[in-house]
mmCIF file of C-alpha atoms and ligand atoms in Angstrom:
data_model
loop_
_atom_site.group_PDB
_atom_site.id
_atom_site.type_symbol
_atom_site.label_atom_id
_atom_site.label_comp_id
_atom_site.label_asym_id
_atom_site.label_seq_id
_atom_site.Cartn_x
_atom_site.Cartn_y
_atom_site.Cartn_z
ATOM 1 C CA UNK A 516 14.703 -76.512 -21.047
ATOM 2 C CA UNK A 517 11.924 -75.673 -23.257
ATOM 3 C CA UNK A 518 9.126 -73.540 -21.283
ATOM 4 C CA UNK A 519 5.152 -74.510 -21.277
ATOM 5 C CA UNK A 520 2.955 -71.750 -21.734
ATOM 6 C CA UNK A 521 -1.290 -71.990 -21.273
ATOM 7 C CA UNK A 522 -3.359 -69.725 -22.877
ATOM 8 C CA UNK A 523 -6.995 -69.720 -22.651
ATOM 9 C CA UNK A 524 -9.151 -68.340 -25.320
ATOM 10 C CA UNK A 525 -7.046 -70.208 -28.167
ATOM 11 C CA UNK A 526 -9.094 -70.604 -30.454
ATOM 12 C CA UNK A 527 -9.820 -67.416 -32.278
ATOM 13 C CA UNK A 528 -8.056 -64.372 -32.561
ATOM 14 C CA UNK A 529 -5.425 -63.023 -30.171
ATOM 15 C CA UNK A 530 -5.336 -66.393 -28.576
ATOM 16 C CA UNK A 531 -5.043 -68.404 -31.923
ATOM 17 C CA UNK A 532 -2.319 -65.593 -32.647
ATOM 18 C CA UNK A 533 -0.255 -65.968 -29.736
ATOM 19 C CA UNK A 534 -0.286 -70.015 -29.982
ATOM 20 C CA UNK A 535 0.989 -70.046 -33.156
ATOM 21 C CA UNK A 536 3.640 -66.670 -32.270
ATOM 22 C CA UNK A 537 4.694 -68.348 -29.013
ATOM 23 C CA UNK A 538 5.203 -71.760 -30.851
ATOM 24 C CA UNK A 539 7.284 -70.642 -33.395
ATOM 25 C CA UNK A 540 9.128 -68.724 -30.570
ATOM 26 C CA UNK A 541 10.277 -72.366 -29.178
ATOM 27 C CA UNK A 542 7.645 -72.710 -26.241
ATOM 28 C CA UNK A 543 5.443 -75.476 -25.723
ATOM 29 C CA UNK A 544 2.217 -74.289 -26.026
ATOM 30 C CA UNK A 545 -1.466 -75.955 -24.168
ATOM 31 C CA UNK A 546 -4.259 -73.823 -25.966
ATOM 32 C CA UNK A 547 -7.419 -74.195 -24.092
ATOM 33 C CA UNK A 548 -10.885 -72.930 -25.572
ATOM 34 C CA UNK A 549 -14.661 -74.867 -26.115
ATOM 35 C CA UNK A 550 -14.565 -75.041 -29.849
ATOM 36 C CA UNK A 551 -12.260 -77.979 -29.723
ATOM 37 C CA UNK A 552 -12.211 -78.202 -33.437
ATOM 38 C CA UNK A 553 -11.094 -74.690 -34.228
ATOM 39 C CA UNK A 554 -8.689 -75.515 -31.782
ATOM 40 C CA UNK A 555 -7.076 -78.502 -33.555
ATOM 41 C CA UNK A 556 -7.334 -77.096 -36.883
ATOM 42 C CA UNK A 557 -4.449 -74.428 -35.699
ATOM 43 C CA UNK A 558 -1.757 -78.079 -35.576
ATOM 44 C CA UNK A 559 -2.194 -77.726 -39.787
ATOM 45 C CA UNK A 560 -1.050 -73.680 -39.651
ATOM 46 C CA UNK A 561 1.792 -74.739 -37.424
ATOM 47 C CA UNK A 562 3.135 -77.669 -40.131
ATOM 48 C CA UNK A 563 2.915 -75.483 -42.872
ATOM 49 C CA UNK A 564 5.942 -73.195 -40.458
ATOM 50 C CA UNK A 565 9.338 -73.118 -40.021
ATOM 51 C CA UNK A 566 10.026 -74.361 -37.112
ATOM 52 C CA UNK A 567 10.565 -78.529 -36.816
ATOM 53 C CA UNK A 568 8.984 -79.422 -33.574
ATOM 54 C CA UNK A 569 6.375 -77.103 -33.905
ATOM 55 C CA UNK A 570 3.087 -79.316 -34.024
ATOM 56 C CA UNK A 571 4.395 -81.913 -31.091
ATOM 57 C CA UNK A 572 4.787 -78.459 -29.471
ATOM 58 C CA UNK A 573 1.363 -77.456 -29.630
ATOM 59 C CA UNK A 574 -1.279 -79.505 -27.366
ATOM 60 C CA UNK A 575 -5.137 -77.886 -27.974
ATOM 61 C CA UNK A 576 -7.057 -78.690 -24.862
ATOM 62 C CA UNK A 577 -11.150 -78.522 -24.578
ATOM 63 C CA UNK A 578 -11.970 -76.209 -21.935
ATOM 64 C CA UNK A 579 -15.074 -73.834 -20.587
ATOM 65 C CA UNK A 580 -13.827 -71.091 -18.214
ATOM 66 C CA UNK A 581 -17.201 -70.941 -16.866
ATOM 67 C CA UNK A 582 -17.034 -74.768 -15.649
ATOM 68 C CA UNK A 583 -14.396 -74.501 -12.626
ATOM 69 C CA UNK A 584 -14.825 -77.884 -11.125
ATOM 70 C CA UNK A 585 -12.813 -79.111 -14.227
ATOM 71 C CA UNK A 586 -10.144 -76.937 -13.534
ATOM 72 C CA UNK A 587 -8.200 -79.219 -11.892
ATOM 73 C CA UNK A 588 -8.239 -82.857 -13.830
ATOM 74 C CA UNK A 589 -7.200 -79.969 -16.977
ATOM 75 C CA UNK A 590 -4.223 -78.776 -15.187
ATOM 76 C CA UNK A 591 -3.188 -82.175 -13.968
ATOM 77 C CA UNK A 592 -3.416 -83.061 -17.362
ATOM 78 C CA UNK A 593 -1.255 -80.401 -18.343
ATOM 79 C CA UNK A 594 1.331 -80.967 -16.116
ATOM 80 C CA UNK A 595 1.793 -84.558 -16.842
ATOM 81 C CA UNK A 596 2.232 -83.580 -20.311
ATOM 82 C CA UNK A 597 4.230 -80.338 -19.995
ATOM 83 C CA UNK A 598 8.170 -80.793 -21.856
ATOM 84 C CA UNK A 599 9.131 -78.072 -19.278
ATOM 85 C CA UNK A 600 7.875 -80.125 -15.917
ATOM 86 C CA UNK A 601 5.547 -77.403 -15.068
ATOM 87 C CA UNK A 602 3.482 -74.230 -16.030
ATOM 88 C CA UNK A 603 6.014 -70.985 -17.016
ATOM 89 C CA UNK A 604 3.260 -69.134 -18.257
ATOM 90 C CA UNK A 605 -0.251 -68.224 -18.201
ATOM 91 C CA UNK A 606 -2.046 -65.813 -20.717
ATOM 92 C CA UNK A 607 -5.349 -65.071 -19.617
ATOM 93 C CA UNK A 608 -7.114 -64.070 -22.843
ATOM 94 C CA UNK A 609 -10.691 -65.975 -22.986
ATOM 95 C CA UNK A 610 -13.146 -63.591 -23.253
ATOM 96 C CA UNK A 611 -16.435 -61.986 -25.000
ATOM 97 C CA UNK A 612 -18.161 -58.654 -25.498
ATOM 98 C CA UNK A 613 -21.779 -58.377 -23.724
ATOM 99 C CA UNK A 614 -22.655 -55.158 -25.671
ATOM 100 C CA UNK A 615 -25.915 -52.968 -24.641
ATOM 101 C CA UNK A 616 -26.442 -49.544 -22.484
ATOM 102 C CA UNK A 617 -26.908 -50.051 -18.821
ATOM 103 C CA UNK A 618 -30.612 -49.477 -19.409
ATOM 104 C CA UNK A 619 -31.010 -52.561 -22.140
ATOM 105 C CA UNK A 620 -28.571 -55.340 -19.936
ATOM 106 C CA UNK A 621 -30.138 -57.443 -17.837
ATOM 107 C CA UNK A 622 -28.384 -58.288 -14.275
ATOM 108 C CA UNK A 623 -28.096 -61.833 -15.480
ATOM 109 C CA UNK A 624 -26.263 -60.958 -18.688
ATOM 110 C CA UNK A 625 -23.419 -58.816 -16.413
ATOM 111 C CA UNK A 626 -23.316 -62.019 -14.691
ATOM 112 C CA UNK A 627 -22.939 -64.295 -17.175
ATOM 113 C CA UNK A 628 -19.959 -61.549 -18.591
ATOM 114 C CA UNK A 629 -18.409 -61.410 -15.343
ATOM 115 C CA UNK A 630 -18.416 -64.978 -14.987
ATOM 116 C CA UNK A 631 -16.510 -66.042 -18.090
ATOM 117 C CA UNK A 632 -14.487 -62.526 -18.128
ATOM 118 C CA UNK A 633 -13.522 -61.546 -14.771
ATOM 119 C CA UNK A 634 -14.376 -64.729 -12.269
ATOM 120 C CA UNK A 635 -13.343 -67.522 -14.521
ATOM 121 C CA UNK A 636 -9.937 -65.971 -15.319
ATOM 122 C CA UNK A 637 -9.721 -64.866 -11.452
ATOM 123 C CA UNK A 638 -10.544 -68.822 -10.785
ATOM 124 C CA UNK A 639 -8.156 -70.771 -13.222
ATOM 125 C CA UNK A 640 -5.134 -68.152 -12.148
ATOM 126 C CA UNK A 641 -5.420 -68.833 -8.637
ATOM 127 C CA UNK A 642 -5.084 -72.888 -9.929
ATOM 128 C CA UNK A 643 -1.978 -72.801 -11.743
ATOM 129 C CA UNK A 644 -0.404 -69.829 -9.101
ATOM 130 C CA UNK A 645 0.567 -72.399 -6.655
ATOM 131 C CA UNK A 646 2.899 -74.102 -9.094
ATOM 132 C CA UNK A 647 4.455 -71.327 -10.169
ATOM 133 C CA UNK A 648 4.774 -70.663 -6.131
ATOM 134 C CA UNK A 649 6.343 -73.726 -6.088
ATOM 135 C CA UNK A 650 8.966 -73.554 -8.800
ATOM 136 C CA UNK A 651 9.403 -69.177 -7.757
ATOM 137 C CA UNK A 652 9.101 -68.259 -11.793
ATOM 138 C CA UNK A 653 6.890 -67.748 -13.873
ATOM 139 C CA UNK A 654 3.990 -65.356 -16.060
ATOM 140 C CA UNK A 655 0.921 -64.175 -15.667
ATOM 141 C CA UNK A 656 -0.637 -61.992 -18.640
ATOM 142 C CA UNK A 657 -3.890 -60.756 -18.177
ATOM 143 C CA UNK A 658 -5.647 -59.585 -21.290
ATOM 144 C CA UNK A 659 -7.457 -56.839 -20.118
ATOM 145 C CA UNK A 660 -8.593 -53.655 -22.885
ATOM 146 C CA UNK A 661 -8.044 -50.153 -23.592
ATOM 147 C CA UNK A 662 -11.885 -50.530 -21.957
ATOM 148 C CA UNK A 663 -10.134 -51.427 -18.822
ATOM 149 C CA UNK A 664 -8.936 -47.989 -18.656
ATOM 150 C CA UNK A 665 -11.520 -45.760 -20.200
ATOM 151 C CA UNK A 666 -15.313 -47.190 -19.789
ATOM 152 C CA UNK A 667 -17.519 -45.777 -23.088
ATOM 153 C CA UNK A 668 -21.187 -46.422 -23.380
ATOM 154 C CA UNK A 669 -22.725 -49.205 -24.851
ATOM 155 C CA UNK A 670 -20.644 -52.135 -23.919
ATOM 156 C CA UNK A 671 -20.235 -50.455 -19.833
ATOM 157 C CA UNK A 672 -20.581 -54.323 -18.756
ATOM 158 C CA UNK A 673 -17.668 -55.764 -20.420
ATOM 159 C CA UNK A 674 -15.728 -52.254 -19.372
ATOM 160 C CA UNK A 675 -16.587 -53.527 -15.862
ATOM 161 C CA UNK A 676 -15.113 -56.668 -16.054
ATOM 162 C CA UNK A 677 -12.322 -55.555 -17.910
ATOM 163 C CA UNK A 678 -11.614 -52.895 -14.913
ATOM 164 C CA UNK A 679 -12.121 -56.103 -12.431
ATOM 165 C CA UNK A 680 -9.609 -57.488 -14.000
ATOM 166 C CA UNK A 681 -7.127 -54.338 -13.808
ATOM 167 C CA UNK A 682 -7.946 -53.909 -9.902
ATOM 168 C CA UNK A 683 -7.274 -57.851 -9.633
ATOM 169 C CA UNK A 684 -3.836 -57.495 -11.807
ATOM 170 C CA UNK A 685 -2.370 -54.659 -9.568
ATOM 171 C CA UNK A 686 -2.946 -56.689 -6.254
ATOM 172 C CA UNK A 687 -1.322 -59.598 -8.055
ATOM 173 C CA UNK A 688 1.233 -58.128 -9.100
ATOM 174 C CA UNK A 689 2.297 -56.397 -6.085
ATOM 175 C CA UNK A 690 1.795 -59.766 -4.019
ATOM 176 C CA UNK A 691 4.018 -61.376 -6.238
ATOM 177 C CA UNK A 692 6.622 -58.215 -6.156
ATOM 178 C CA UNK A 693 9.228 -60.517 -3.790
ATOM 179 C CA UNK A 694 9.216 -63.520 -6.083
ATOM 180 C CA UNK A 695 10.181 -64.346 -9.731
ATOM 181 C CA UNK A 696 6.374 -64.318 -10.631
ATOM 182 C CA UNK A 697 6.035 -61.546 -13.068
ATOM 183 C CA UNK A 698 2.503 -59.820 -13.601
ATOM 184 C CA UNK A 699 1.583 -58.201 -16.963
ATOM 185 C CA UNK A 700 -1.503 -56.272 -18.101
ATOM 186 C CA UNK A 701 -1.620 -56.065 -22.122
ATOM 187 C CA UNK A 702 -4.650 -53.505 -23.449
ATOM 188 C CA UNK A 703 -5.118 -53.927 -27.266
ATOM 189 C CA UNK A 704 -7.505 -51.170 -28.572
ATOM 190 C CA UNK A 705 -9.776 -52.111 -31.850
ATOM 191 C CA UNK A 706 -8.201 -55.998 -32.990
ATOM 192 C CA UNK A 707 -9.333 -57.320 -36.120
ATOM 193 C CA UNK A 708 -10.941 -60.575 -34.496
ATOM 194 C CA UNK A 709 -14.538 -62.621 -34.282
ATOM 195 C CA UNK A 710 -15.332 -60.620 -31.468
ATOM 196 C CA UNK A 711 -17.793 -58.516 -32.899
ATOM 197 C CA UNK A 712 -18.991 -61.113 -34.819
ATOM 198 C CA UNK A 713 -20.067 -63.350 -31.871
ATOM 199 C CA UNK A 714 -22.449 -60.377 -30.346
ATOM 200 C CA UNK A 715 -24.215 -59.544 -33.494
ATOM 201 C CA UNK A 716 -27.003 -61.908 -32.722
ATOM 202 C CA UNK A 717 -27.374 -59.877 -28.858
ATOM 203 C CA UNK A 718 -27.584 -56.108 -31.014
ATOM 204 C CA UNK A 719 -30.292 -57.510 -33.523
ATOM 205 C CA UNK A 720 -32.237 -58.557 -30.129
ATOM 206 C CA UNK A 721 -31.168 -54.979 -28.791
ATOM 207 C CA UNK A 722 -32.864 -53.632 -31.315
ATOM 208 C CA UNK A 723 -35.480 -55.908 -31.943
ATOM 209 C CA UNK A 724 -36.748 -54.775 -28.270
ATOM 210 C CA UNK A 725 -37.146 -50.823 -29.822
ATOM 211 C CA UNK A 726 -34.463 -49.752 -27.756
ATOM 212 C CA UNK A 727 -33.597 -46.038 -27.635
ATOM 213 C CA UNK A 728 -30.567 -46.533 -28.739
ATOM 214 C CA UNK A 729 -31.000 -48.947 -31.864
ATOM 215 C CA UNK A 730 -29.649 -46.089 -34.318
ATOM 216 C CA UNK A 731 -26.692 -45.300 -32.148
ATOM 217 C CA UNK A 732 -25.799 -49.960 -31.581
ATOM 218 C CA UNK A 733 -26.142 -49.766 -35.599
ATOM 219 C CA UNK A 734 -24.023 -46.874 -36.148
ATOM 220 C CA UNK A 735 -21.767 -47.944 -33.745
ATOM 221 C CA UNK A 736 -22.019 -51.596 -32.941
ATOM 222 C CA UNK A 737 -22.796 -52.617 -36.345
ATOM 223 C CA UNK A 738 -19.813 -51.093 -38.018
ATOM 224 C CA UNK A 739 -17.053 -51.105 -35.768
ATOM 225 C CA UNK A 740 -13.821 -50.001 -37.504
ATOM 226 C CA UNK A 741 -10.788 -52.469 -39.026
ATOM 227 C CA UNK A 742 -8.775 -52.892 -36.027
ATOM 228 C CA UNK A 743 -5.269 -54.355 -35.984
ATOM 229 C CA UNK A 744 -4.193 -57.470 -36.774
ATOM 230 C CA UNK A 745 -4.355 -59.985 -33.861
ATOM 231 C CA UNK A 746 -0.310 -60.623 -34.320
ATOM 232 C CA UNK A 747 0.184 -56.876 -32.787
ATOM 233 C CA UNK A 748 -1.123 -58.436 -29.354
ATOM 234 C CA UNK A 749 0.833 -62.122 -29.639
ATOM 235 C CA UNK A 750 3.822 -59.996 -30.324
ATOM 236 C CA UNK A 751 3.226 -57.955 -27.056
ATOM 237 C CA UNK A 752 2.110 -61.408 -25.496
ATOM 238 C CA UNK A 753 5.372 -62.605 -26.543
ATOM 239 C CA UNK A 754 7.888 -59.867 -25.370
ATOM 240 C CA UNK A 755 5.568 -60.239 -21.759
ATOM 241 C CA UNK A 756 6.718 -64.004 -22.022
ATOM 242 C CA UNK A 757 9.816 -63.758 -22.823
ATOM 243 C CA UNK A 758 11.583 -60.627 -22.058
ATOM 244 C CA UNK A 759 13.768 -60.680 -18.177
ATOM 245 C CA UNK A 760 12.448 -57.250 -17.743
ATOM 246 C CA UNK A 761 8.522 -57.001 -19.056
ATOM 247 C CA UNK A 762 6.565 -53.837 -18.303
ATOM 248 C CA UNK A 763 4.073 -54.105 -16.183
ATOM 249 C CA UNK A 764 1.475 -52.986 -18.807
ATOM 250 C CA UNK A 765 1.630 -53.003 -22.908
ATOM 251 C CA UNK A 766 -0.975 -51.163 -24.520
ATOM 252 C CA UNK A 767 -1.484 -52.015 -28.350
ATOM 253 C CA UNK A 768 -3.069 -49.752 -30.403
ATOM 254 C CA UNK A 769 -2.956 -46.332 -32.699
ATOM 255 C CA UNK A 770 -0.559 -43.932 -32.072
ATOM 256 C CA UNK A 771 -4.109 -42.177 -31.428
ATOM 257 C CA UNK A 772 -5.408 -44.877 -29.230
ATOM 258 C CA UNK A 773 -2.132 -45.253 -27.136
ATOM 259 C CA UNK A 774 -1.571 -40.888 -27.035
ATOM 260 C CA UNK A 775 -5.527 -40.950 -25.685
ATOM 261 C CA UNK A 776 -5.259 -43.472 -23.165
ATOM 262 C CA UNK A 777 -2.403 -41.429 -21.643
ATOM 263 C CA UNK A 778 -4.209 -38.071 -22.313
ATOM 264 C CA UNK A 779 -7.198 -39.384 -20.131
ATOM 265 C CA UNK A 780 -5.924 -38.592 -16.991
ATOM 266 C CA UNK A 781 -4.850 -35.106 -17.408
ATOM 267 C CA UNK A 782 -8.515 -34.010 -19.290
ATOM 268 C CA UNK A 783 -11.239 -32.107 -16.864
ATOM 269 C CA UNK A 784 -14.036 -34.890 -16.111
ATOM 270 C CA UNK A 785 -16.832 -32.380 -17.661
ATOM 271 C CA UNK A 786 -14.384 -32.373 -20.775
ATOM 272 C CA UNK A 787 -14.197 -35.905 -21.844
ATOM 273 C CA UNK A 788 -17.901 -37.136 -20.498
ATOM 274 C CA UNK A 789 -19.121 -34.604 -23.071
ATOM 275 C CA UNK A 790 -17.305 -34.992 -25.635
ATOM 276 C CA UNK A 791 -18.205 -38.791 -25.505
ATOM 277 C CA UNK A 792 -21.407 -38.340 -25.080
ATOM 278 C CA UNK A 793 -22.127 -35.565 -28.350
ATOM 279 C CA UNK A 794 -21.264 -38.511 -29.858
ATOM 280 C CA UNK A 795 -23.769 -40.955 -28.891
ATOM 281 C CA UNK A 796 -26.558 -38.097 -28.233
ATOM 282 C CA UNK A 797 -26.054 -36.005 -30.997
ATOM 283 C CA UNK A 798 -28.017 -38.479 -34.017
HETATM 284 N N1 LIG B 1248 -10.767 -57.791 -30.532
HETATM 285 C C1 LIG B 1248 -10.614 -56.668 -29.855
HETATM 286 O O1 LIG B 1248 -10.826 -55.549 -30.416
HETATM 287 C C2 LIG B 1248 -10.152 -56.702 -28.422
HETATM 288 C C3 LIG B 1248 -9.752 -55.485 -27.840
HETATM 289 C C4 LIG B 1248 -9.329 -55.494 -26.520
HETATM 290 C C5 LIG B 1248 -9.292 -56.674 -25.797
HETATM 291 N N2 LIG B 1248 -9.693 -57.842 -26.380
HETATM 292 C C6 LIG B 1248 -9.658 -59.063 -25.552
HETATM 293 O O2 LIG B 1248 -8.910 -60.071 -26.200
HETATM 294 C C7 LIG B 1248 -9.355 -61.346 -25.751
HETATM 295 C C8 LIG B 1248 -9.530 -62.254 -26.953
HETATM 296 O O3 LIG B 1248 -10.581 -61.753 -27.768
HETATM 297 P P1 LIG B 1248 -10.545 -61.784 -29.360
HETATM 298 O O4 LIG B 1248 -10.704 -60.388 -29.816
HETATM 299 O O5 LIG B 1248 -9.425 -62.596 -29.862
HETATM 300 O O6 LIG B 1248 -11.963 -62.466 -29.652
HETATM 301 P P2 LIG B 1248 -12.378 -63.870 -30.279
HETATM 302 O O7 LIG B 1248 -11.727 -64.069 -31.605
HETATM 303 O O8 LIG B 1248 -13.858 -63.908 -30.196
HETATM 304 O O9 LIG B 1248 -11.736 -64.925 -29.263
HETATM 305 C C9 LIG B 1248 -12.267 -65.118 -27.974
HETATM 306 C C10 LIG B 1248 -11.717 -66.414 -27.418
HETATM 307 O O10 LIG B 1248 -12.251 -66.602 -26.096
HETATM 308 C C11 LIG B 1248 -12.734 -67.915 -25.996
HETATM 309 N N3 LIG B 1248 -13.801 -68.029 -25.021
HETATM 310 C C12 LIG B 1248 -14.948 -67.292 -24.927
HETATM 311 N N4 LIG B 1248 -15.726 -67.754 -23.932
HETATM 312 C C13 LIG B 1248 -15.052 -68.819 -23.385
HETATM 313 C C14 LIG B 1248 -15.333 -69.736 -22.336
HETATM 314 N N5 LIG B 1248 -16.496 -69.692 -21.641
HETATM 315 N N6 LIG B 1248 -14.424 -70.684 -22.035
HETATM 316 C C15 LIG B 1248 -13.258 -70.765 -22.738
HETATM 317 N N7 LIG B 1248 -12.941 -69.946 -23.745
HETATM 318 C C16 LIG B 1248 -13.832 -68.984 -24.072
HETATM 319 C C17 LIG B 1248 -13.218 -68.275 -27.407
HETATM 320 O O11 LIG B 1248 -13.166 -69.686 -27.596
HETATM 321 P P3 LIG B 1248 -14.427 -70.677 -27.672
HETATM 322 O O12 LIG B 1248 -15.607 -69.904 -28.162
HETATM 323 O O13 LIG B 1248 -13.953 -71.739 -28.617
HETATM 324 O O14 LIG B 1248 -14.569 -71.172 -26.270
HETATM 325 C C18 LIG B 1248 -12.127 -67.608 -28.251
HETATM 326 O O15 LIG B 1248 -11.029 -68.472 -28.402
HETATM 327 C C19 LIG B 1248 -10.631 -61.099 -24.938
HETATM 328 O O16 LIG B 1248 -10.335 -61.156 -23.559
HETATM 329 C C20 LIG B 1248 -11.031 -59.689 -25.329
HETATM 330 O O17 LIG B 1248 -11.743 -59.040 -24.319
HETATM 331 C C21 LIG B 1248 -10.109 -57.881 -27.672
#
């Protein structure tokens, strides 16, 4: 029986990725997002594929993570419309970049990130776990970052909610260990999305406010480097999906990326924090 899959976040990058990767995979896929729009403009990519059923296949949904007292006429709604007769999968990928140093963010701008990056996906999860309880199978991939692992400056708020998010994983996952609930963590590194795009107007006010750092957010902020293309983390997304035996954690990146990440833990403290921090200090 075909398998329904929700992924939040669907209508940009990764997510818009991953619908149309998982679609063409033969799932049924409920992509959920606020730009309803953007959402149902991905039905025309999926006509143009191969695949037959692929637009009846695909059902965009309107949906603010933020806004939990809707969670539950959404997942009713999903349910009475899922091919499979309940939720396989979950990919927890809505999410947004609050950039700044610690000494530019305000409290209620970690909130607000925690809230849609950390609390919302915490919120919706523990939703849809009870009826994968109930059916003893399913997925849960959290889309955390290679800033879930290593915390640089200037975006140190969305690093904390990405490392929420790891802490919350590993409990999951180890609460689920007895059951046919498998928990996977997928870290992209740089991904050629809109993220960047969407907190450009929060580093002109950065700067507009004569930060210290303004020539380090437009070196840095301003020009982030060409990433990879958002298939590299739908095709992770799928193998997490679909695969008997997933890891527990994919990260997609760079050879360099992936090598450094694993490098972290065996380099001095002193070492790393200052070799991080020529770079931001030495302009
Ligand atoms: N791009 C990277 O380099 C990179 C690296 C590591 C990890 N990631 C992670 O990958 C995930 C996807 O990001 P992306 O790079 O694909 O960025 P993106 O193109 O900006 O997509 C972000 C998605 O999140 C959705 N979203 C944001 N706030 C939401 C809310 N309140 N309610 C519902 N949906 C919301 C957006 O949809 P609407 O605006 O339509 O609601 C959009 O579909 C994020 O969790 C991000 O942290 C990205």
């Amino acid at each position: 029986m075909i398998k329904s899959i929700i992924i939040t976040g669907a209508s940009s990058g990764i997510g818009k990725a991953t619908v149309i990767r998982l679609v063409e995979s033969g799932y049924q896929v409920f992509g959920l997002a606020r730009r309803y729009d953007k959402l149902v403009a991905i039905s025309s990519k999926l006509l143009t594929s191969s695949r037959e059923d692929k637009g009846d296949n695909y059902i965009p949904m309107e949906f603010d993570i933020t806004k939990p007292e809707r969670f539950g006429s959404i997942i009713n709604d999903i349910l009475s419309k899922a091919k499979g007769g309940t939720i396989y999968g979950l990919v927890n990928n809505a999410g947004y970049v609050e950039p700044g140093a610690i000494e530019d963010i305000t409290v209620q701008d970690l909130r607000n990130q925690f809230e849609t990056n950390f609390f919302g996906l915490l919120e919706f999860t523990k939703k849809v776990l009870p009826f994968m309880l109930e059916n003893n199978q399913g997925r849960i991939v959290n889309i955390s970052s290679v800033s879930g692992l290593i915390s640089l400056p200037l975006i140190g708020a969305y690093s904390a909610t990405k490392y929420a998010v790891e802490a919350i994983t590993d409990a999951l996952r180890i609460e689920l260990w007895n059951t046919n609930i498998k928990v996977v963590t997928v870290n992209p590194g740089l991904v050629e999305t809109n993220i960047n795009t969407i907190s450009k107007p929060k580093i002109d006010n950065l700067i507009a406010n004569k930060s210290r750092f303004s020539e380090i957010y437009r070196k840095y902020l301003y020009n982030v480097p060409k990433g990879l293309p958002p298939g590299s983390v739908a095709t992770a997304i799928l193998e997490a999906i679909s695969s008997q035996k997933p890891k527990t954690r994919y990260i997609v990146g760079s050879t360099k990326v992936r090598i450094g990440v694993r490098m972290k833990k065996f380099v001095p403290d002193t070492i790393f924090f200052s070799q991080v921090a020529k770079r931001i200090h030495q302009e």
